[in-house]
Coordinates of C-alpha atoms in Angstrom, one line a residue:
Chain A
M1 CA -0.1 0.0 0.2
K2 CA 1.2 3.4 -0.7
V3 CA 0.7 6.3 1.5
L4 CA 1.1 10.0 0.9
V5 CA 2.0 12.5 3.6
A6 CA 1.9 16.1 3.6
V7 CA 4.2 18.3 5.8
K8 CA 4.4 22.1 6.4
R9 CA 7.1 24.2 7.1
V10 CA 6.1 26.4 9.9
I11 CA 7.4 28.7 12.7
D12 CA 9.2 26.4 15.6
Y13 CA 6.4 25.9 18.2
N14 CA 8.7 27.0 20.9
V15 CA 9.3 30.5 19.4
K16 CA 7.1 33.2 20.6
V17 CA 5.9 35.3 17.6
R18 CA 6.1 39.0 17.2
V19 CA 3.6 40.8 15.4
K20 CA 5.2 43.4 12.8
S21 CA 4.8 47.3 13.9
D22 CA 3.0 47.8 10.6
N23 CA 0.3 45.3 11.3
T24 CA 0.7 43.4 8.2
D25 CA 1.5 40.1 9.5
V26 CA 3.9 38.2 12.1
D27 CA 7.6 38.9 11.7
L28 CA 9.0 35.6 10.3
T29 CA 12.7 37.0 9.4
N30 CA 15.4 35.1 11.0
V31 CA 13.1 33.1 13.1
K32 CA 13.9 29.2 13.5
M33 CA 11.5 27.1 11.2
A34 CA 10.5 23.2 11.5
I35 CA 8.1 20.8 10.4
N36 CA 4.4 21.3 11.9
P37 CA 4.5 19.2 15.1
F38 CA 1.2 17.5 13.7
C39 CA 2.8 16.7 10.2
E40 CA 5.7 15.0 12.1
I41 CA 3.1 12.9 13.8
A42 CA 1.7 12.0 10.3
V43 CA 5.3 11.0 9.0
E44 CA 5.7 9.0 12.3
E45 CA 2.5 7.2 11.5
A46 CA 3.2 6.4 7.9
V47 CA 6.8 5.1 8.8
R48 CA 5.2 2.9 11.5
L49 CA 2.7 1.5 8.8
K50 CA 5.9 0.6 6.8
E51 CA 7.5 -1.2 9.6
Q52 CA 4.3 -3.2 10.2
G53 CA 4.6 -4.3 6.6
V54 CA 1.2 -2.4 5.9
A55 CA 2.8 0.4 3.8
T56 CA 5.2 -0.1 1.0
E57 CA 6.3 3.0 -0.1
I58 CA 5.8 6.5 1.6
V59 CA 5.7 10.0 -0.5
V60 CA 6.3 13.0 1.4
V61 CA 4.8 16.4 -0.3
S62 CA 5.2 19.9 0.8
M63 CA 4.0 23.0 -1.0
G64 CA 5.8 26.4 -0.5
P65 CA 9.1 28.1 -1.5
K66 CA 12.6 26.4 -1.9
A67 CA 13.1 26.1 2.0
C68 CA 10.5 23.8 2.3
Q69 CA 12.8 21.1 0.7
E70 CA 14.5 21.2 4.3
Q71 CA 11.1 19.8 5.9
I72 CA 10.9 17.3 2.9
R73 CA 14.4 15.9 3.6
T74 CA 13.8 15.7 7.6
A75 CA 10.7 13.4 6.6
L76 CA 12.9 11.5 4.1
A77 CA 15.6 11.1 7.2
L78 CA 12.6 9.9 9.2
G79 CA 12.0 7.1 6.7
A80 CA 9.7 8.5 3.8
D81 CA 10.9 7.3 0.6
R82 CA 10.9 10.1 -1.7
G83 CA 9.7 13.7 -1.8
I84 CA 7.5 16.1 -4.1
Q85 CA 7.9 19.8 -3.6
V86 CA 5.4 22.1 -5.2
E87 CA 7.4 25.1 -5.6
T88 CA 5.5 28.7 -5.1
E89 CA 6.3 31.8 -3.5
D90 CA 2.4 32.7 -3.0
K91 CA 0.9 32.5 0.2
L92 CA -1.6 29.5 0.1
D93 CA -4.7 29.0 2.0
S94 CA -6.1 25.7 2.7
L95 CA -8.2 25.2 -0.3
A96 CA -5.4 26.1 -2.7
V97 CA -3.1 23.5 -0.7
A98 CA -6.1 20.9 -0.7
K99 CA -6.5 21.4 -4.3
L100 CA -2.7 21.0 -5.0
L101 CA -2.8 17.8 -2.9
R102 CA -5.6 16.5 -4.8
A103 CA -3.5 16.8 -8.1
V104 CA -0.9 15.2 -6.5
Y105 CA -3.5 12.3 -5.1
E106 CA -4.7 11.8 -8.8
E107 CA -1.1 11.3 -10.0
E108 CA 0.4 9.0 -7.2
K109 CA -2.9 7.2 -6.5
P110 CA -2.1 6.4 -2.8
D111 CA -4.2 4.3 -0.7
L112 CA -3.9 6.5 2.4
V113 CA -3.3 10.1 2.9
I114 CA -2.0 11.2 6.3
L115 CA -2.0 14.8 7.2
G116 CA -1.7 16.8 10.5
K117 CA -4.8 18.0 12.2
Q118 CA -3.9 21.8 11.9
A119 CA -0.9 23.8 11.2
I120 CA 0.2 25.8 14.3
D121 CA 0.7 29.1 12.2
S122 CA -2.8 29.4 10.7
D123 CA -4.4 27.2 13.2
N124 CA -7.0 26.6 10.4
N125 CA -7.7 22.6 10.7
Q126 CA -9.2 22.6 7.2
T127 CA -6.9 21.0 4.7
G128 CA -7.4 17.4 5.1
Q129 CA -11.1 17.6 5.1
M130 CA -10.9 19.8 2.0
L131 CA -8.9 17.1 0.2
A132 CA -11.1 14.5 1.2
A133 CA -14.0 16.5 0.0
L134 CA -12.4 17.3 -3.3
A135 CA -11.2 13.9 -3.9
G136 CA -14.3 12.1 -3.0
L137 CA -12.8 10.2 -0.1
P138 CA -13.8 9.4 3.4
Q139 CA -12.0 11.2 6.3
G140 CA -10.9 10.3 9.8
T141 CA -10.0 13.6 11.5
F142 CA -8.2 14.2 15.0
A143 CA -6.7 10.3 14.8
S144 CA -5.3 8.9 17.9
E145 CA -5.3 5.3 16.7
V146 CA -5.0 3.9 13.0
K147 CA -5.8 0.4 12.0
V148 CA -5.6 -0.7 8.3
A149 CA -7.2 -4.4 7.7
D150 CA -9.4 -5.8 4.9
G151 CA -9.4 -2.6 2.6
K152 CA -10.5 -0.4 5.4
V153 CA -9.0 1.8 7.9
N154 CA -10.4 2.1 11.2
V155 CA -9.8 5.5 12.8
T156 CA -10.2 6.3 16.5
R157 CA -10.8 9.9 16.7
E158 CA -10.5 12.4 19.6
V159 CA -14.0 14.2 19.8
D160 CA -15.3 16.6 22.5
G161 CA -16.9 14.2 24.8
G162 CA -14.2 11.4 24.5
L163 CA -13.2 9.0 21.7
Q164 CA -15.2 7.7 18.7
T165 CA -14.2 5.1 16.0
V166 CA -15.2 5.0 12.4
A167 CA -14.3 2.6 9.6
L168 CA -13.3 4.1 6.3
N169 CA -13.1 2.6 2.8
L170 CA -9.8 2.6 1.3
P171 CA -8.5 5.2 0.0
A172 CA -9.1 7.6 2.8
V173 CA -7.7 10.7 4.3
V174 CA -6.5 10.7 8.0
T175 CA -5.5 13.6 10.1
T176 CA -3.3 13.1 13.0
D177 CA -3.9 14.3 16.7
L178 CA -1.2 14.9 19.2
R179 CA -1.6 11.3 20.9
L180 CA -1.6 9.1 17.9
N181 CA 2.1 8.6 18.5
E182 CA 5.6 10.1 19.7
P183 CA 7.8 10.9 16.5
R184 CA 11.2 9.5 16.6
Y185 CA 14.2 11.6 15.8
A186 CA 16.4 11.2 12.6
S187 CA 19.7 9.7 13.1
L188 CA 22.8 11.2 11.4
P189 CA 23.2 8.1 9.1
N190 CA 19.5 8.6 8.0
I191 CA 20.0 12.3 7.7
M192 CA 23.1 11.6 5.3
K193 CA 20.8 8.9 3.4
A194 CA 17.9 11.3 2.8
K195 CA 20.3 13.6 1.0
R196 CA 20.4 11.0 -1.9
K197 CA 16.6 10.3 -1.9
P198 CA 14.7 11.5 -4.7
L199 CA 12.8 14.8 -4.4
A200 CA 10.9 16.1 -7.5
V201 CA 10.2 19.9 -8.0
K202 CA 6.9 20.8 -9.5
T203 CA 4.9 24.0 -9.8
P204 CA 1.0 24.7 -9.3
A205 CA 0.8 25.4 -13.2
E206 CA 1.9 22.1 -13.9
Y207 CA -1.1 20.8 -12.0
G208 CA -3.2 23.5 -13.4
V209 CA -4.2 24.4 -10.0
E210 CA -5.2 28.0 -9.4
V211 CA -3.8 29.3 -6.0
A212 CA -5.7 32.5 -5.7
S213 CA -7.9 32.8 -2.5
S214 CA -10.8 34.7 -1.6
I215 CA -9.7 35.7 1.8
T216 CA -7.7 38.9 2.1
L217 CA -5.7 39.5 5.4
L218 CA -6.5 43.0 6.5
K219 CA -4.4 43.3 9.8
V220 CA -2.5 41.2 12.1
E221 CA -2.6 42.7 15.8
A222 CA -1.1 41.7 19.1
P223 CA -3.7 40.3 21.5
A224 CA -4.8 42.4 24.2
E225 CA -2.3 42.3 27.0
R226 CA -3.4 41.1 30.2
Q227 CA -3.0 43.6 33.0
A228 CA -0.2 42.4 35.5
G229 CA -1.4 40.4 38.5
I230 CA -0.4 40.4 41.8
K231 CA 1.2 37.5 44.1
V232 CA -0.8 36.8 47.3
G233 CA 0.9 35.5 50.2
S234 CA -1.4 33.0 51.6
V235 CA -4.3 31.0 50.7
E236 CA -6.6 33.4 53.2
E237 CA -5.5 36.4 51.0
L238 CA -6.3 34.5 48.0
V239 CA -9.9 33.8 49.2
E240 CA -10.4 37.2 50.4
K241 CA -9.3 38.7 47.0
L242 CA -11.6 36.3 45.1
K243 CA -14.4 37.1 47.1
N244 CA -14.2 40.8 47.7
E245 CA -12.1 42.3 44.8
A246 CA -12.7 40.0 42.0
K247 CA -16.1 38.9 43.3
V248 CA -15.9 35.5 41.4
I249 CA -16.6 33.3 44.3
Chain B
M1 CA -28.4 38.3 3.5
S2 CA -29.5 34.7 4.8
I3 CA -27.6 32.8 7.1
L4 CA -27.5 28.9 8.0
V5 CA -26.5 27.8 11.5
I6 CA -25.6 24.4 11.8
A7 CA -26.9 23.1 15.2
E8 CA -24.8 21.0 17.5
H9 CA -26.6 18.4 19.4
D10 CA -26.8 14.8 20.5
N11 CA -30.1 13.8 18.8
A12 CA -31.8 14.6 22.1
S13 CA -31.0 18.2 23.1
L14 CA -29.4 21.2 21.5
N15 CA -25.8 22.0 22.7
A16 CA -25.6 25.5 24.2
V17 CA -22.6 26.3 22.1
T18 CA -25.1 26.5 19.3
L19 CA -27.0 29.6 21.0
A20 CA -23.3 31.3 20.9
V21 CA -23.2 30.8 17.0
V22 CA -26.7 32.2 16.8
T23 CA -25.2 35.4 18.3
A24 CA -22.7 35.7 16.0
A25 CA -25.1 35.1 13.3
K26 CA -27.1 38.3 14.8
A27 CA -23.9 40.2 14.5
V28 CA -23.6 39.5 10.9
G29 CA -27.2 40.7 10.2
G30 CA -29.9 38.9 8.2
D31 CA -32.4 36.2 8.2
I32 CA -31.2 33.3 10.6
N33 CA -32.2 29.4 9.8
V34 CA -31.1 26.7 11.9
L35 CA -30.4 23.1 10.2
V36 CA -30.6 20.3 12.6
A37 CA -29.5 17.1 10.9
G38 CA -29.6 13.7 12.9
T39 CA -32.2 11.0 13.7
A40 CA -35.3 11.3 15.8
C41 CA -34.0 14.6 16.6
G42 CA -37.5 16.3 16.8
S43 CA -36.8 17.6 20.2
V44 CA -33.5 19.5 18.8
A45 CA -35.7 21.1 16.5
E46 CA -38.3 22.1 19.0
E47 CA -35.6 23.5 21.1
A48 CA -33.9 25.3 18.1
A49 CA -37.3 26.8 17.3
Q50 CA -37.5 28.6 20.4
V51 CA -34.2 30.4 20.4
D52 CA -34.3 34.2 20.1
G53 CA -33.4 35.4 16.5
V54 CA -34.1 32.2 14.7
S55 CA -36.8 32.4 11.9
K56 CA -36.7 28.9 10.4
V57 CA -35.7 25.6 11.4
L58 CA -34.9 22.9 9.1
V59 CA -34.8 19.4 10.0
A60 CA -33.1 16.6 8.1
D61 CA -34.1 13.6 9.9
N62 CA -32.5 10.5 8.5
A63 CA -30.7 7.3 9.6
S64 CA -27.6 8.5 7.4
F65 CA -27.1 11.8 9.6
Q66 CA -27.2 9.8 13.0
N67 CA -23.6 10.1 14.1
Q68 CA -22.9 13.1 12.2
L69 CA -20.3 11.5 9.7
A70 CA -18.8 14.2 7.8
E71 CA -19.0 12.3 4.7
N72 CA -22.9 12.3 4.8
V73 CA -23.8 15.6 6.5
S74 CA -21.3 17.5 4.2
L75 CA -23.3 16.5 1.3
L76 CA -26.5 17.6 3.0
I77 CA -25.2 21.0 4.2
A78 CA -23.6 22.0 0.9
Q79 CA -26.8 21.2 -0.8
V80 CA -29.1 23.2 1.6
G81 CA -26.2 25.7 2.2
K82 CA -25.6 26.9 -1.4
G83 CA -28.5 29.4 -1.5
Y84 CA -27.5 31.2 1.7
S85 CA -24.7 33.9 2.1
H86 CA -23.0 32.6 5.4
I87 CA -22.8 29.1 6.8
L88 CA -21.9 29.3 10.4
A89 CA -21.0 26.5 12.8
P90 CA -19.5 26.1 16.3
A91 CA -15.6 25.5 16.2
T92 CA -16.3 22.1 17.9
T93 CA -14.7 19.0 17.0
T94 CA -17.9 18.2 14.9
G95 CA -18.1 21.7 13.4
K96 CA -14.3 21.4 12.6
N97 CA -14.5 18.1 11.2
V98 CA -17.5 18.8 8.8
L99 CA -17.2 22.4 7.5
P100 CA -14.0 22.3 5.8
R101 CA -15.5 19.5 3.8
V102 CA -18.7 21.7 3.0
A103 CA -16.6 24.7 2.1
A104 CA -14.5 22.3 -0.4
L105 CA -17.7 21.1 -1.7
L106 CA -18.8 24.6 -2.6
D107 CA -15.5 25.7 -3.9
V108 CA -15.0 28.5 -1.6
D109 CA -12.3 29.1 1.4
Q110 CA -13.3 28.7 5.1
I111 CA -12.6 30.9 8.0
S112 CA -11.9 29.1 11.0
D113 CA -12.6 29.6 14.8
I114 CA -13.6 33.6 14.6
V115 CA -13.9 35.6 17.8
S116 CA -15.5 38.7 16.3
V117 CA -17.6 39.9 13.7
E118 CA -16.5 43.2 12.3
S119 CA -18.9 43.1 9.2
A120 CA -20.8 40.7 7.0
D121 CA -17.4 39.9 5.3
T122 CA -14.9 40.8 7.8
F123 CA -13.9 38.6 11.0
K124 CA -11.4 38.6 13.4
R125 CA -9.7 35.3 14.3
P126 CA -6.5 34.2 16.4
I127 CA -3.5 32.6 14.6
Y128 CA -0.2 31.3 16.1
A129 CA -1.6 29.9 19.2
G130 CA -3.6 33.0 20.0
N131 CA -0.4 35.0 19.9
A132 CA -1.6 37.2 17.0
I133 CA -5.3 38.3 15.9
A134 CA -5.8 38.5 12.4
T135 CA -8.5 40.4 10.7
V136 CA -9.6 38.8 7.7
Q137 CA -12.1 39.9 4.7
S138 CA -13.7 37.3 2.7
S139 CA -15.1 37.8 -1.1
A140 CA -16.3 34.2 -1.2
A141 CA -19.8 33.8 -2.6
V142 CA -20.6 31.4 0.5
K143 CA -18.9 32.4 3.7
V144 CA -18.4 29.2 5.5
I145 CA -17.3 29.7 9.0
T146 CA -16.7 28.2 12.3
V147 CA -17.4 30.3 15.4
R148 CA -15.5 30.0 18.9
G149 CA -18.3 29.6 21.4
T150 CA -16.4 31.1 23.9
A151 CA -15.9 34.4 22.4
F152 CA -19.8 35.5 21.9
D153 CA -22.6 35.5 24.4
K154 CA -25.3 32.9 24.1
A155 CA -28.5 34.0 22.4
A156 CA -31.7 33.6 24.6
A157 CA -33.1 29.9 24.6
S158 CA -36.3 31.2 24.5
G159 CA -38.5 33.8 23.0
G160 CA -38.2 32.9 19.4
S161 CA -40.9 31.4 17.5
A162 CA -39.7 29.8 14.5
T163 CA -41.3 27.6 11.9
V164 CA -40.1 24.1 11.6
E165 CA -39.8 22.6 8.1
Q166 CA -39.1 18.9 7.3
L167 CA -36.5 18.2 4.7
E168 CA -36.8 15.0 2.7
A169 CA -33.0 14.4 2.7
T170 CA -30.8 11.5 2.6
Q171 CA -27.3 11.7 1.9
D172 CA -25.1 8.5 2.3
A173 CA -21.9 8.4 0.8
G174 CA -21.4 5.0 1.5
T175 CA -17.7 5.2 2.4
S176 CA -17.7 5.5 6.2
A177 CA -19.2 3.5 9.1
F178 CA -19.9 4.5 12.9
I179 CA -18.2 1.8 15.1
G180 CA -18.4 2.9 18.4
E181 CA -17.6 5.7 21.0
E182 CA -16.2 5.9 24.3
L183 CA -17.8 9.2 26.0
A184 CA -16.0 10.3 29.4
K185 CA -18.8 10.6 31.9
S186 CA -18.8 13.3 34.1
D187 CA -21.4 15.0 36.7
R188 CA -19.5 18.2 36.4
P189 CA -20.4 21.3 34.1
E190 CA -19.1 20.8 30.7
L191 CA -15.4 22.3 30.4
A192 CA -16.1 24.7 27.4
A193 CA -19.1 26.0 29.2
A194 CA -18.3 26.2 32.6
G195 CA -18.1 29.5 34.7
V196 CA -15.5 28.2 36.8
V197 CA -12.5 25.8 35.5
V198 CA -9.9 24.2 37.8
S199 CA -7.0 22.6 36.0
G200 CA -4.1 20.4 36.9
G201 CA -1.1 20.0 35.3
R202 CA 2.4 17.9 35.6
G203 CA 2.8 19.1 39.1
M204 CA -0.3 17.0 40.3
G205 CA 2.2 14.2 40.2
N206 CA -0.3 11.6 39.1
G207 CA -4.1 10.9 38.5
E208 CA -5.1 10.0 42.2
N209 CA -3.8 13.5 43.0
F210 CA -6.5 15.0 41.1
E211 CA -8.8 14.0 43.8
I212 CA -8.0 17.2 45.5
L213 CA -8.7 19.5 42.4
Y214 CA -12.0 17.6 42.2
S215 CA -13.1 18.4 45.7
L216 CA -12.1 22.1 45.1
A217 CA -14.1 21.8 41.8
D218 CA -17.2 20.4 43.5
K219 CA -16.9 23.3 46.2
L220 CA -16.9 26.0 43.2
G221 CA -19.3 24.1 41.0
A222 CA -16.5 24.1 38.5
A223 CA -15.4 21.7 35.5
V224 CA -11.9 20.1 35.9
G225 CA -9.7 20.6 33.1
A226 CA -5.8 19.9 32.4
S227 CA -2.6 20.6 30.5
R228 CA -1.3 18.6 28.0
A229 CA 1.4 17.4 30.2
A230 CA -1.1 15.9 32.6
V231 CA -3.0 14.3 29.8
D232 CA 0.3 13.0 28.3
A233 CA 1.2 11.5 31.6
G234 CA -2.1 9.5 31.8
F235 CA -3.1 11.5 34.8
V236 CA -6.5 12.2 33.1
P237 CA -8.3 11.6 29.6
N238 CA -7.7 13.9 26.7
D239 CA -10.9 15.3 26.6
M240 CA -10.1 17.5 29.7
Q241 CA -7.0 19.1 27.9
V242 CA -7.1 22.8 27.6
G243 CA -5.0 24.5 24.9
Q244 CA -4.4 25.1 21.4
T245 CA -4.9 21.4 20.5
G246 CA -7.5 20.9 23.1
K247 CA -10.5 22.9 24.3
I248 CA -10.6 26.6 24.4
V249 CA -12.2 27.9 27.5
A250 CA -13.3 31.2 29.0
P251 CA -14.7 31.0 32.3
E252 CA -15.2 33.7 34.9
L253 CA -12.5 32.1 37.1
Y254 CA -9.6 29.9 35.9
V255 CA -7.5 28.3 38.6
A256 CA -4.3 26.6 37.0
V257 CA -2.8 24.4 39.5
G258 CA 0.9 22.9 38.9
I259 CA 0.8 24.2 35.4
S260 CA 3.7 26.1 34.1
G261 CA 1.8 28.1 31.4
A262 CA 3.3 27.2 27.9
I263 CA 1.8 29.3 25.2
Q264 CA -0.1 26.2 23.8
H265 CA -1.8 26.0 27.3
L266 CA -2.3 29.6 27.5
A267 CA -3.8 29.7 23.9
G268 CA -6.8 27.7 25.3
M269 CA -7.5 29.9 28.6
K270 CA -5.9 33.4 28.4
E271 CA -9.3 34.8 27.7
S272 CA -10.6 33.7 31.0
K273 CA -11.9 36.6 33.1
I274 CA -9.8 36.1 36.4
I275 CA -6.8 33.7 36.4
V276 CA -5.3 32.3 39.5
A277 CA -2.2 30.2 39.6
I278 CA -0.8 28.0 42.3
N279 CA 2.8 26.8 41.5
K280 CA 5.9 26.3 43.6
D281 CA 8.0 27.8 40.9
E282 CA 7.6 31.4 41.2
E283 CA 9.3 31.8 37.7
A284 CA 6.8 29.9 36.1
P285 CA 5.3 31.8 33.0
I286 CA 1.7 31.1 34.3
F287 CA 2.3 34.0 36.7
Q288 CA 2.8 36.3 34.0
V289 CA -1.0 36.2 33.0
A290 CA -2.4 35.3 36.3
D291 CA -4.4 38.1 38.1
Y292 CA -3.6 36.2 41.5
G293 CA -0.7 34.2 42.0
L294 CA 0.3 32.0 44.9
V295 CA 3.8 30.6 45.1
A296 CA 3.1 27.5 47.5
D297 CA 3.1 23.6 47.5
L298 CA -0.3 22.7 45.6
F299 CA -0.8 19.7 48.0
E300 CA -0.9 22.1 51.0
A301 CA -2.7 25.0 49.3
V302 CA -5.5 23.4 47.4
P303 CA -7.1 21.6 50.3
E304 CA -6.7 24.9 52.3
L305 CA -8.3 26.7 49.6
T306 CA -11.1 24.2 49.5
S307 CA -11.9 24.2 53.2
K308 CA -11.7 28.0 53.2
I309 CA -14.3 28.7 50.7

């Protein structure tokens, strides 16, 4: 079985972002970038499926400027077999990415597509669902367990009240939640080997996909700062403040 | 303008988060219809018809919609919703699962998790784990939007008198099936809707120690939440997680116990009105957002707090 994994280059999750002074966007110059944590979990799940003998080939795809090849190489070092970069300098919204992914899906014909549930920059949580809709596939979002058997994939999903399990006909789209697995680290020999793995570079035009968005970013602001609080010396003082000052209990 | 609000429900009663979405719909302005898709969901439709501001309730009562499978429900919403200017759903796991699929079927971009309505086409939403607020404008023919429930007041659950219309609808994509669910049982208020939330982190040490938080929560009539560290360590189930990847809460009072305050956790609770932090590490980042901080050992401070309120 062939697995397609989508990865996104995003700001490292430990970095505290700063909004630009002209409020056009956040400042990403000289900021550490990395694979989106949920995408890392997606790669790990694909690699585990391969180790179980379920998957035979893992193709990793990323959309964006040349720099996102770094993240594809990381995925190759983690165990993916080959990479595809769809090169564009345009800022892509989820629908455009989903359309590009559908084109890659049509070309590669994988049995399973794994994505992260959301990217930690845009916090959209849309692409996997949109791809599933465009390609006419079932979806298993927010997966915390994935079991492939008999032409189906059983996905346990993290939902608001607890867990829900659905059975999906293959091919299907799965998006990963945090507890699906713990991603491994790339070893140095594997990082070296990854440099020789194939990486194809394409463009949205080659796929005939229009990447324009109907959403315009008007302004980016820093959130309202909370007023500095106080430290209380004892539990009594805390109870007194909550009762008489904040009046919340 | 006409707005279709997707009702969140369990086939028996309307989830209160839907009321917050109706408030967002009122801010957009226009005729508000509510779609209830499910099985034997007549009581939900009756509840929805009472909600202030709703003019019509559309009911799609069919076995294919019983468990809100995205493959089936999205086909229905796309079919019903294409005549509307806006489709709004709560940013719950159900809304997030279904709505992007609807948007793609309608070939429009989607806007996730809005926290304010600036005008009929302009909205604010948090990005980068709530560390920036983006103002976005949509030129899409149908604006497909999920709404952060904690950012809007709830519309009155009574006072409305909407007409109820049955839809003869069946949409079965035939590609997915519901197998089962394991829902966490709790007598305490629902986390996302609670007025007071008490949360524990890694500092709790183990799952048994959460008992002292449950005692405090019961005294305050509060829901109990957790940080990702506490969930990953297996202290509590994942549906208790508050944060960027868990639930977003905005109670009157949030008590963070043994939680350091990583940005991913703050993304889920920093809109709370009053934040109290109890932590023995006075350098913990949680103290930078806490209105009242107490540097103390939680195993002494929490039982003492419980006894004094």
